[in-house]
mmCIF file of C-alpha atoms in Angstrom:
data_model
loop_
_atom_site.group_PDB
_atom_site.id
_atom_site.type_symbol
_atom_site.label_atom_id
_atom_site.label_comp_id
_atom_site.label_asym_id
_atom_site.label_seq_id
_atom_site.Cartn_x
_atom_site.Cartn_y
_atom_site.Cartn_z
ATOM 1 C CA MET M 1274 17.268 -19.539 -11.930
ATOM 2 C CA SER M 1275 19.659 -20.232 -14.761
ATOM 3 C CA ARG M 1276 17.704 -18.469 -17.489
ATOM 4 C CA THR M 1277 15.912 -15.176 -17.080
ATOM 5 C CA THR M 1278 12.744 -15.688 -15.070
ATOM 6 C CA ILE M 1279 9.839 -13.538 -16.250
ATOM 7 C CA VAL M 1280 6.626 -13.188 -14.266
ATOM 8 C CA LEU M 1281 3.417 -11.461 -15.291
ATOM 9 C CA GLY M 1282 1.521 -9.906 -12.381
ATOM 10 C CA ILE M 1283 -2.169 -8.982 -12.251
ATOM 11 C CA GLU M 1284 -3.679 -6.639 -9.647
ATOM 12 C CA SER M 1285 -7.446 -6.085 -9.332
ATOM 13 C CA SER M 1286 -8.181 -5.940 -5.613
ATOM 14 C CA CYS M 1287 -9.864 -2.534 -5.565
ATOM 15 C CA ASP M 1288 -10.286 0.208 -8.185
ATOM 16 C CA GLU M 1289 -7.040 -0.074 -10.141
ATOM 17 C CA THR M 1290 -6.745 -2.570 -12.980
ATOM 18 C CA ALA M 1291 -3.029 -3.215 -13.352
ATOM 19 C CA VAL M 1292 -0.610 -5.537 -15.109
ATOM 20 C CA GLY M 1293 3.154 -5.679 -14.669
ATOM 21 C CA ILE M 1294 5.931 -7.837 -16.065
ATOM 22 C CA VAL M 1295 9.177 -8.205 -14.113
ATOM 23 C CA THR M 1296 12.343 -10.318 -14.371
ATOM 24 C CA HIS M 1297 14.197 -11.917 -11.493
ATOM 25 C CA HIS M 1298 16.977 -9.377 -12.108
ATOM 26 C CA GLY M 1299 14.522 -6.648 -11.111
ATOM 27 C CA ASP M 1300 13.972 -5.319 -14.623
ATOM 28 C CA ILE M 1301 10.495 -3.872 -15.100
ATOM 29 C CA LEU M 1302 9.486 -4.840 -18.627
ATOM 30 C CA ALA M 1303 5.938 -3.480 -18.465
ATOM 31 C CA ASN M 1304 3.753 -1.507 -16.102
ATOM 32 C CA ARG M 1305 0.219 -0.892 -17.328
ATOM 33 C CA LEU M 1306 -2.446 0.638 -15.077
ATOM 34 C CA LEU M 1307 -5.998 1.807 -15.639
ATOM 35 C CA THR M 1308 -7.541 3.948 -12.930
ATOM 36 C CA GLN M 1309 -11.281 3.973 -12.240
ATOM 37 C CA VAL M 1310 -11.458 7.424 -10.663
ATOM 38 C CA ASP M 1311 -14.075 8.717 -13.101
ATOM 39 C CA GLU M 1312 -16.313 5.684 -12.567
ATOM 40 C CA HIS M 1313 -16.406 6.149 -8.783
ATOM 41 C CA LYS M 1314 -16.118 9.941 -8.477
ATOM 42 C CA LEU M 1315 -19.893 10.421 -8.549
ATOM 43 C CA TYR M 1316 -20.277 8.185 -5.477
ATOM 44 C CA GLY M 1317 -17.356 9.589 -3.483
ATOM 45 C CA GLY M 1318 -15.899 6.113 -2.988
ATOM 46 C CA VAL M 1319 -15.383 2.733 -4.605
ATOM 47 C CA VAL M 1320 -18.539 0.843 -5.609
ATOM 48 C CA PRO M 1321 -17.608 -2.876 -5.671
ATOM 49 C CA GLU M 1322 -19.939 -3.876 -8.509
ATOM 50 C CA ILE M 1323 -18.726 -1.033 -10.746
ATOM 51 C CA ALA M 1324 -15.104 -1.864 -9.938
ATOM 52 C CA ALA M 1325 -15.518 -5.542 -10.823
ATOM 53 C CA ARG M 1326 -17.211 -4.698 -14.130
ATOM 54 C CA ALA M 1327 -14.432 -2.272 -15.045
ATOM 55 C CA HIS M 1328 -11.778 -4.926 -14.333
ATOM 56 C CA LEU M 1329 -13.669 -7.359 -16.535
ATOM 57 C CA ASP M 1330 -13.982 -4.837 -19.348
ATOM 58 C CA HIS M 1331 -10.348 -3.741 -19.458
ATOM 59 C CA LEU M 1332 -8.058 -6.463 -18.113
ATOM 60 C CA ASP M 1333 -7.568 -8.368 -21.395
ATOM 61 C CA LYS M 1334 -6.473 -5.195 -23.185
ATOM 62 C CA LEU M 1335 -4.042 -4.331 -20.401
ATOM 63 C CA ILE M 1336 -2.488 -7.795 -20.531
ATOM 64 C CA ASP M 1337 -2.071 -7.570 -24.308
ATOM 65 C CA GLY M 1338 -0.569 -4.101 -23.987
ATOM 66 C CA ALA M 1339 1.853 -5.204 -21.287
ATOM 67 C CA MET M 1340 3.043 -8.125 -23.398
ATOM 68 C CA GLN M 1341 3.632 -5.743 -26.306
ATOM 69 C CA ASP M 1342 5.515 -3.311 -24.041
ATOM 70 C CA ALA M 1343 7.731 -6.146 -22.820
ATOM 71 C CA GLY M 1344 8.299 -7.432 -26.355
ATOM 72 C CA ILE M 1345 7.666 -11.027 -25.337
ATOM 73 C CA GLN M 1346 5.306 -13.890 -26.100
ATOM 74 C CA PHE M 1347 3.277 -15.883 -23.590
ATOM 75 C CA SER M 1348 5.731 -18.734 -24.193
ATOM 76 C CA ASP M 1349 8.441 -16.548 -22.618
ATOM 77 C CA LEU M 1350 6.643 -16.327 -19.280
ATOM 78 C CA SER M 1351 7.985 -18.385 -16.382
ATOM 79 C CA ALA M 1352 4.896 -17.920 -14.207
ATOM 80 C CA VAL M 1353 1.797 -15.825 -13.646
ATOM 81 C CA ALA M 1354 1.062 -14.105 -10.339
ATOM 82 C CA ALA M 1355 -2.290 -12.573 -9.432
ATOM 83 C CA THR M 1356 -3.765 -10.954 -6.359
ATOM 84 C CA CYS M 1357 -5.962 -13.467 -4.524
ATOM 85 C CA GLY M 1358 -6.798 -11.127 -1.627
ATOM 86 C CA PRO M 1359 -7.438 -9.256 0.480
ATOM 87 C CA GLY M 1360 -9.779 -6.931 -1.364
ATOM 88 C CA LEU M 1361 -13.161 -6.553 -3.004
ATOM 89 C CA ILE M 1362 -14.055 -10.121 -3.859
ATOM 90 C CA GLY M 1363 -15.566 -9.405 -7.274
ATOM 91 C CA GLY M 1364 -12.476 -7.607 -8.513
ATOM 92 C CA VAL M 1365 -10.128 -10.152 -6.969
ATOM 93 C CA MET M 1366 -11.972 -12.931 -8.786
ATOM 94 C CA VAL M 1367 -11.581 -11.211 -12.171
ATOM 95 C CA GLY M 1368 -7.804 -10.894 -11.912
ATOM 96 C CA MET M 1369 -7.270 -14.240 -10.232
ATOM 97 C CA MET M 1370 -9.247 -16.199 -12.807
ATOM 98 C CA SER M 1371 -7.487 -14.427 -15.676
ATOM 99 C CA GLY M 1372 -4.126 -15.351 -14.164
ATOM 100 C CA LYS M 1373 -5.168 -18.959 -13.651
ATOM 101 C CA ALA M 1374 -6.407 -19.175 -17.247
ATOM 102 C CA ILE M 1375 -3.051 -18.023 -18.627
ATOM 103 C CA ALA M 1376 -1.146 -20.389 -16.327
ATOM 104 C CA ALA M 1377 -3.343 -23.325 -17.324
ATOM 105 C CA ALA M 1378 -3.155 -22.550 -21.038
ATOM 106 C CA ARG M 1379 0.644 -22.217 -21.002
ATOM 107 C CA ASN M 1380 1.234 -24.956 -18.388
ATOM 108 C CA ILE M 1381 3.280 -22.638 -16.175
ATOM 109 C CA PRO M 1382 3.103 -22.031 -12.412
ATOM 110 C CA PHE M 1383 0.363 -19.893 -10.905
ATOM 111 C CA ILE M 1384 1.222 -17.912 -7.785
ATOM 112 C CA GLY M 1385 -1.556 -16.419 -5.661
ATOM 113 C CA ILE M 1386 -0.362 -13.191 -4.086
ATOM 114 C CA ASN M 1387 -1.448 -11.455 -0.924
ATOM 115 C CA HIS M 1388 -1.918 -7.822 -1.958
ATOM 116 C CA LEU M 1389 -0.417 -6.547 1.297
ATOM 117 C CA GLU M 1390 2.665 -8.728 0.924
ATOM 118 C CA ALA M 1391 3.210 -7.279 -2.542
ATOM 119 C CA HIS M 1392 3.346 -3.791 -1.004
ATOM 120 C CA ALA M 1393 5.694 -5.090 1.686
ATOM 121 C CA LEU M 1394 8.145 -6.641 -0.769
ATOM 122 C CA THR M 1395 8.264 -3.777 -3.295
ATOM 123 C CA PRO M 1396 11.294 -2.123 -1.630
ATOM 124 C CA ARG M 1397 13.236 -5.337 -2.219
ATOM 125 C CA LEU M 1398 12.681 -4.734 -5.926
ATOM 126 C CA THR M 1399 13.619 -1.053 -5.849
ATOM 127 C CA ASP M 1400 16.337 -1.042 -3.168
ATOM 128 C CA ARG M 1401 17.454 -4.672 -2.663
ATOM 129 C CA ILE M 1402 17.042 -4.467 1.096
ATOM 130 C CA GLU M 1403 17.673 -7.534 3.255
ATOM 131 C CA PHE M 1404 15.526 -9.272 5.866
ATOM 132 C CA PRO M 1405 14.555 -8.520 8.552
ATOM 133 C CA PHE M 1406 13.245 -4.995 8.174
ATOM 134 C CA LEU M 1407 10.664 -2.801 9.872
ATOM 135 C CA LEU M 1408 7.658 -1.903 7.736
ATOM 136 C CA LEU M 1409 4.994 0.765 8.047
ATOM 137 C CA LEU M 1410 2.226 -0.231 5.649
ATOM 138 C CA ILE M 1411 -0.124 2.700 5.060
ATOM 139 C CA SER M 1412 -2.902 2.625 2.492
ATOM 140 C CA GLY M 1413 -6.587 3.230 1.990
ATOM 141 C CA MET M 1414 -7.575 0.114 3.906
ATOM 142 C CA ASN M 1415 -4.505 -0.714 5.989
ATOM 143 C CA THR M 1416 -2.310 0.814 8.661
ATOM 144 C CA GLN M 1417 0.154 -1.660 10.152
ATOM 145 C CA LEU M 1418 3.605 -1.825 11.677
ATOM 146 C CA LEU M 1419 5.271 -5.129 10.849
ATOM 147 C CA ALA M 1420 8.573 -6.878 11.302
ATOM 148 C CA VAL M 1421 9.269 -8.501 7.940
ATOM 149 C CA GLU M 1422 11.372 -11.583 8.627
ATOM 150 C CA GLY M 1423 11.182 -13.149 5.167
ATOM 151 C CA VAL M 1424 8.876 -13.964 2.289
ATOM 152 C CA GLY M 1425 5.651 -15.122 3.911
ATOM 153 C CA ALA M 1426 6.983 -14.369 7.404
ATOM 154 C CA TYR M 1427 5.486 -11.326 9.121
ATOM 155 C CA ARG M 1428 5.170 -10.286 12.738
ATOM 156 C CA CYS M 1429 2.485 -7.680 13.380
ATOM 157 C CA LEU M 1430 3.649 -5.109 15.934
ATOM 158 C CA GLY M 1431 0.666 -2.789 15.683
ATOM 159 C CA LYS M 1432 -2.334 -2.026 13.488
ATOM 160 C CA THR M 1433 -5.366 0.195 13.313
ATOM 161 C CA ILE M 1434 -8.216 -0.730 15.611
ATOM 162 C CA ASP M 1435 -10.768 1.098 13.441
ATOM 163 C CA ASP M 1436 -10.200 3.236 10.318
ATOM 164 C CA ALA M 1437 -7.033 3.074 8.252
ATOM 165 C CA ILE M 1438 -5.064 6.257 7.648
ATOM 166 C CA GLY M 1439 -6.048 6.404 3.987
ATOM 167 C CA GLU M 1440 -9.678 5.885 4.908
ATOM 168 C CA CYS M 1441 -9.430 8.798 7.341
ATOM 169 C CA PHE M 1442 -7.948 10.984 4.594
ATOM 170 C CA ASP M 1443 -10.657 9.972 2.111
ATOM 171 C CA LYS M 1444 -13.581 10.454 4.483
ATOM 172 C CA SER M 1445 -12.228 13.753 5.779
ATOM 173 C CA GLY M 1446 -11.794 14.999 2.233
ATOM 174 C CA ARG M 1447 -15.337 13.933 1.396
ATOM 175 C CA ILE M 1448 -16.655 15.853 4.405
ATOM 176 C CA MET M 1449 -14.849 18.969 3.112
ATOM 177 C CA ASN M 1450 -15.972 18.378 -0.493
ATOM 178 C CA LEU M 1451 -12.392 18.436 -1.739
ATOM 179 C CA GLY M 1452 -12.714 15.917 -4.547
ATOM 180 C CA TYR M 1453 -12.034 12.237 -5.096
ATOM 181 C CA PRO M 1454 -9.711 10.573 -4.256
ATOM 182 C CA ALA M 1455 -9.137 12.940 -1.356
ATOM 183 C CA GLY M 1456 -5.535 12.186 -0.380
ATOM 184 C CA PRO M 1457 -3.834 14.274 -3.086
ATOM 185 C CA PHE M 1458 -6.311 17.121 -2.511
ATOM 186 C CA ILE M 1459 -5.598 17.203 1.218
ATOM 187 C CA GLN M 1460 -1.872 17.340 0.526
ATOM 188 C CA LYS M 1461 -2.395 20.156 -2.011
ATOM 189 C CA TYR M 1462 -4.575 22.210 0.345
ATOM 190 C CA ALA M 1463 -2.253 21.610 3.309
ATOM 191 C CA LEU M 1464 0.800 22.754 1.367
ATOM 192 C CA ALA M 1465 -1.043 25.969 0.482
ATOM 193 C CA CYS M 1466 -1.594 26.825 4.168
ATOM 194 C CA PRO M 1467 0.501 29.949 4.958
ATOM 195 C CA ASP M 1468 0.734 29.453 8.739
ATOM 196 C CA LEU M 1469 0.645 25.910 10.141
ATOM 197 C CA ALA M 1470 0.812 27.018 13.788
ATOM 198 C CA ALA M 1471 -2.165 29.333 13.358
ATOM 199 C CA ALA M 1472 -4.064 26.631 11.471
ATOM 200 C CA ARG M 1473 -3.615 24.179 14.309
ATOM 201 C CA THR M 1474 -4.822 26.755 16.791
ATOM 202 C CA ARG M 1475 -7.936 27.348 14.692
ATOM 203 C CA TYR M 1476 -8.537 23.641 14.147
ATOM 204 C CA PRO M 1477 -7.167 21.585 17.051
ATOM 205 C CA LEU M 1478 -7.347 17.832 16.470
ATOM 206 C CA PRO M 1479 -6.891 14.880 18.851
ATOM 207 C CA HIS M 1480 -4.089 12.306 18.891
ATOM 208 C CA PRO M 1481 -5.967 9.041 19.507
ATOM 209 C CA LEU M 1482 -4.095 6.596 21.780
ATOM 210 C CA LYS M 1483 -1.344 9.163 22.430
ATOM 211 C CA GLY M 1484 0.813 8.121 25.356
ATOM 212 C CA LYS M 1485 -0.597 4.609 25.434
ATOM 213 C CA LYS M 1486 1.841 1.705 25.601
ATOM 214 C CA THR M 1487 0.676 0.222 22.343
ATOM 215 C CA LEU M 1488 1.753 0.287 18.728
ATOM 216 C CA ASP M 1489 -1.846 0.215 17.521
ATOM 217 C CA PHE M 1490 -3.453 3.121 15.679
ATOM 218 C CA SER M 1491 -6.895 4.726 15.817
ATOM 219 C CA PHE M 1492 -8.165 7.230 13.260
ATOM 220 C CA SER M 1493 -11.944 7.106 13.677
ATOM 221 C CA GLY M 1494 -12.007 9.817 16.350
ATOM 222 C CA LEU M 1495 -9.739 12.008 14.267
ATOM 223 C CA LYS M 1496 -12.138 11.788 11.331
ATOM 224 C CA THR M 1497 -15.031 12.684 13.642
ATOM 225 C CA ALA M 1498 -13.115 15.704 14.959
ATOM 226 C CA VAL M 1499 -12.619 16.928 11.401
ATOM 227 C CA ARG M 1500 -16.356 16.603 10.783
ATOM 228 C CA ASN M 1501 -17.051 18.709 13.871
ATOM 229 C CA HIS M 1502 -14.881 21.521 12.473
ATOM 230 C CA VAL M 1503 -16.552 21.589 9.061
ATOM 231 C CA THR M 1504 -19.187 24.267 8.534
ATOM 232 C CA ASP M 1505 -21.292 25.380 5.604
ATOM 233 C CA GLY M 1506 -19.615 27.903 3.369
ATOM 234 C CA MET M 1507 -16.023 27.110 4.336
ATOM 235 C CA SER M 1508 -13.604 29.288 2.391
ATOM 236 C CA GLU M 1509 -10.565 28.008 0.549
ATOM 237 C CA THR M 1510 -8.423 29.392 3.369
ATOM 238 C CA ASP M 1511 -10.500 27.498 5.930
ATOM 239 C CA LYS M 1512 -9.999 24.264 4.001
ATOM 240 C CA GLN M 1513 -6.269 24.889 3.690
ATOM 241 C CA ASP M 1514 -5.962 25.386 7.431
ATOM 242 C CA LEU M 1515 -8.040 22.328 8.332
ATOM 243 C CA CYS M 1516 -6.142 20.138 5.852
ATOM 244 C CA ALA M 1517 -2.825 21.381 7.212
ATOM 245 C CA SER M 1518 -3.880 20.612 10.778
ATOM 246 C CA LEU M 1519 -5.119 17.168 9.769
ATOM 247 C CA GLN M 1520 -2.010 16.256 7.800
ATOM 248 C CA GLN M 1521 0.354 17.425 10.556
ATOM 249 C CA THR M 1522 -1.629 15.486 13.157
ATOM 250 C CA MET M 1523 -1.297 12.375 10.990
ATOM 251 C CA VAL M 1524 2.455 12.958 10.778
ATOM 252 C CA GLU M 1525 2.786 13.232 14.550
ATOM 253 C CA ILE M 1526 0.730 10.081 15.167
ATOM 254 C CA LEU M 1527 2.932 8.126 12.766
ATOM 255 C CA GLU M 1528 6.108 9.577 14.264
ATOM 256 C CA GLU M 1529 5.122 8.537 17.793
ATOM 257 C CA ARG M 1530 4.217 4.980 16.844
ATOM 258 C CA CYS M 1531 7.212 4.493 14.559
ATOM 259 C CA THR M 1532 9.594 5.708 17.257
ATOM 260 C CA GLN M 1533 8.270 3.033 19.616
ATOM 261 C CA ALA M 1534 8.387 0.433 16.854
ATOM 262 C CA MET M 1535 12.040 1.157 16.075
ATOM 263 C CA MET M 1536 13.022 0.613 19.697
ATOM 264 C CA LEU M 1537 11.013 -2.611 19.863
ATOM 265 C CA PHE M 1538 12.472 -3.850 16.575
ATOM 266 C CA ARG M 1539 16.037 -3.377 17.815
ATOM 267 C CA SER M 1540 15.148 -5.253 20.989
ATOM 268 C CA ILE M 1541 13.439 -8.188 19.263
ATOM 269 C CA TYR M 1542 16.249 -8.778 16.774
ATOM 270 C CA SER M 1543 19.146 -7.778 19.068
ATOM 271 C CA ILE M 1544 20.421 -5.198 16.595
ATOM 272 C CA PRO M 1545 23.497 -3.350 17.878
ATOM 273 C CA SER M 1546 23.160 0.404 18.227
ATOM 274 C CA GLY M 1547 25.901 1.025 15.658
ATOM 275 C CA THR M 1548 24.085 -0.701 12.791
ATOM 276 C CA SER M 1549 21.358 0.716 10.548
ATOM 277 C CA PRO M 1550 18.463 -1.679 9.950
ATOM 278 C CA ALA M 1551 15.974 -0.811 7.227
ATOM 279 C CA PHE M 1552 12.784 1.076 7.942
ATOM 280 C CA VAL M 1553 10.332 0.894 5.035
ATOM 281 C CA ILE M 1554 7.117 2.736 4.295
ATOM 282 C CA SER M 1555 4.901 1.295 1.587
ATOM 283 C CA GLY M 1556 1.314 1.529 0.346
ATOM 284 C CA GLY M 1557 -0.665 4.307 -1.288
ATOM 285 C CA VAL M 1558 -0.330 6.848 1.543
ATOM 286 C CA ALA M 1559 3.460 6.477 1.326
ATOM 287 C CA ALA M 1560 3.164 8.764 -1.714
ATOM 288 C CA ASN M 1561 2.282 11.676 0.593
ATOM 289 C CA LYS M 1562 5.387 13.892 0.507
ATOM 290 C CA PRO M 1563 5.112 15.516 3.966
ATOM 291 C CA ILE M 1564 4.654 12.069 5.526
ATOM 292 C CA ARG M 1565 7.621 10.672 3.563
ATOM 293 C CA ASP M 1566 9.827 13.614 4.492
ATOM 294 C CA ALA M 1567 8.907 13.537 8.187
ATOM 295 C CA LEU M 1568 9.457 9.788 8.510
ATOM 296 C CA GLU M 1569 12.753 9.957 6.636
ATOM 297 C CA THR M 1570 14.000 12.569 9.117
ATOM 298 C CA LEU M 1571 12.715 10.510 12.048
ATOM 299 C CA THR M 1572 14.265 7.318 10.700
ATOM 300 C CA THR M 1573 17.678 8.879 10.228
ATOM 301 C CA SER M 1574 17.635 10.340 13.735
ATOM 302 C CA HIS M 1575 17.054 6.838 15.168
ATOM 303 C CA GLY M 1576 19.832 5.173 13.199
ATOM 304 C CA PHE M 1577 17.659 3.347 10.682
ATOM 305 C CA GLY M 1578 17.976 3.406 6.914
ATOM 306 C CA PHE M 1579 14.902 4.900 5.244
ATOM 307 C CA PHE M 1580 13.374 3.232 2.192
ATOM 308 C CA ALA M 1581 10.186 3.873 0.234
ATOM 309 C CA PRO M 1582 9.137 2.819 -3.252
ATOM 310 C CA PRO M 1583 9.074 5.513 -5.924
ATOM 311 C CA VAL M 1584 5.745 7.306 -5.885
ATOM 312 C CA HIS M 1585 4.457 5.529 -8.991
ATOM 313 C CA LEU M 1586 4.893 2.163 -7.224
ATOM 314 C CA CYS M 1587 3.286 3.191 -3.920
ATOM 315 C CA GLY M 1588 -0.291 2.697 -5.049
ATOM 316 C CA ASP M 1589 -1.743 -0.554 -6.346
ATOM 317 C CA ASN M 1590 0.129 -1.798 -9.410
ATOM 318 C CA GLY M 1591 0.926 -4.965 -11.327
ATOM 319 C CA VAL M 1592 4.690 -4.644 -10.917
ATOM 320 C CA MET M 1593 4.487 -5.324 -7.179
ATOM 321 C CA ILE M 1594 2.388 -8.431 -7.827
ATOM 322 C CA ALA M 1595 4.861 -9.721 -10.415
ATOM 323 C CA TRP M 1596 7.795 -9.084 -8.063
ATOM 324 C CA ALA M 1597 6.073 -10.895 -5.186
ATOM 325 C CA GLY M 1598 5.640 -13.772 -7.623
ATOM 326 C CA ILE M 1599 9.384 -13.706 -8.301
ATOM 327 C CA GLU M 1600 10.084 -13.809 -4.559
ATOM 328 C CA HIS M 1601 7.883 -16.886 -4.078
ATOM 329 C CA LEU M 1602 9.166 -18.587 -7.207
ATOM 330 C CA ARG M 1603 12.730 -18.291 -5.903
ATOM 331 C CA LEU M 1604 11.611 -20.407 -2.960
ATOM 332 C CA ASN M 1605 9.905 -22.940 -5.252
ATOM 333 C CA ARG M 1606 6.501 -21.872 -4.015
ATOM 334 C CA GLN M 1607 3.491 -21.981 -6.288
ATOM 335 C CA ASP M 1608 -0.228 -22.516 -5.867
ATOM 336 C CA GLY M 1609 -2.844 -24.822 -7.301
ATOM 337 C CA LEU M 1610 -5.511 -23.627 -9.674
ATOM 338 C CA ASP M 1611 -8.014 -24.326 -6.901
ATOM 339 C CA MET M 1612 -6.594 -21.556 -4.718
ATOM 340 C CA PRO M 1613 -9.541 -19.486 -3.439
ATOM 341 C CA ALA M 1614 -10.044 -15.740 -3.509
ATOM 342 C CA ARG M 1615 -9.935 -14.232 -0.026
ATOM 343 C CA PRO M 1616 -11.639 -10.949 0.867
ATOM 344 C CA ARG M 1617 -9.734 -11.040 4.185
ATOM 345 C CA TRP M 1618 -6.180 -12.358 4.365
ATOM 346 C CA PRO M 1619 -3.987 -11.028 7.192
ATOM 347 C CA LEU M 1620 -0.263 -11.029 6.573
ATOM 348 C CA GLU M 1621 0.269 -13.024 9.745
ATOM 349 C CA ASP M 1622 -1.619 -15.926 8.131
ATOM 350 C CA LEU M 1623 0.750 -16.223 5.207
ATOM 351 C CA GLY M 1624 2.863 -19.136 6.420
ATOM 352 C CA ARG M 1625 3.337 -21.732 3.691
ATOM 353 C CA GLU M 1626 5.255 -24.901 3.372
ATOM 354 C CA GLY M 1627 8.271 -24.342 1.128
#
């Protein structure tokens, strides 16, 4: 890359319409995001048809705004990257087709991005970490432990067998009528709890798969246990205690699995005990401060270096898509304009010919 490489990234896999522009030096030239919280609040969750329509209504304006923020013309772009999956197919199609249209009109490369890979690679933008590294990917629809060996090279060590951690947060919050999206409300209520030990005694919750020799996760039973504790007329104090118990249980589940994963990672890659490989958390739930703090402490105690994107880059955003495009472009990887949208696209299936 002799001249500055500039990639425009488009993200539309769920309920965030986002556009980012990034250089190969790691400079973020633009980061525009439009949330759809108000559109979906009435339903307590994302409605795919409403999400797709909102992407269609707003994406062009976001792209224009991002270009103005960056102070560039379309002729300055080196490539366009867009999420091609996994996600809600209607929304994915809106962003993907917009990206393909720009690439075709300007005769520049189009790069189809796996949304999960974009989350995985974000810490290489913010912290310049090297491969391989251990990744905990935690979001509304995903909970996975992965060994990241390179761009497009992922080894799944463990994943949820039912609900994702973010899904458990959202559904638990809905059961308690906390508001939408529930994650920030649960954190707020939990932090207001005056006595965590007493709260956990009042509201004991299970640790699914605890003690099992697996790195997989299960959160469905935890969500059900929360439902069983919820009663009509719960006070604010009741909600604070239940949220605190739930959040701490989540922390302990993650700590147990990540401890096992760190030992396995060292074994797989023959990492000497005196070195500090990178442990990364990424995805929307990585914005939860108690989870970040607990995993940072755990990571340090096991001799790993802790890395997490800044909070504003944990959720879905266009910057991560643009950066993933940079990573693929460095390896001379691009995609045809016939690349399909994929509602399901596991990271393990990402292998491409370089």
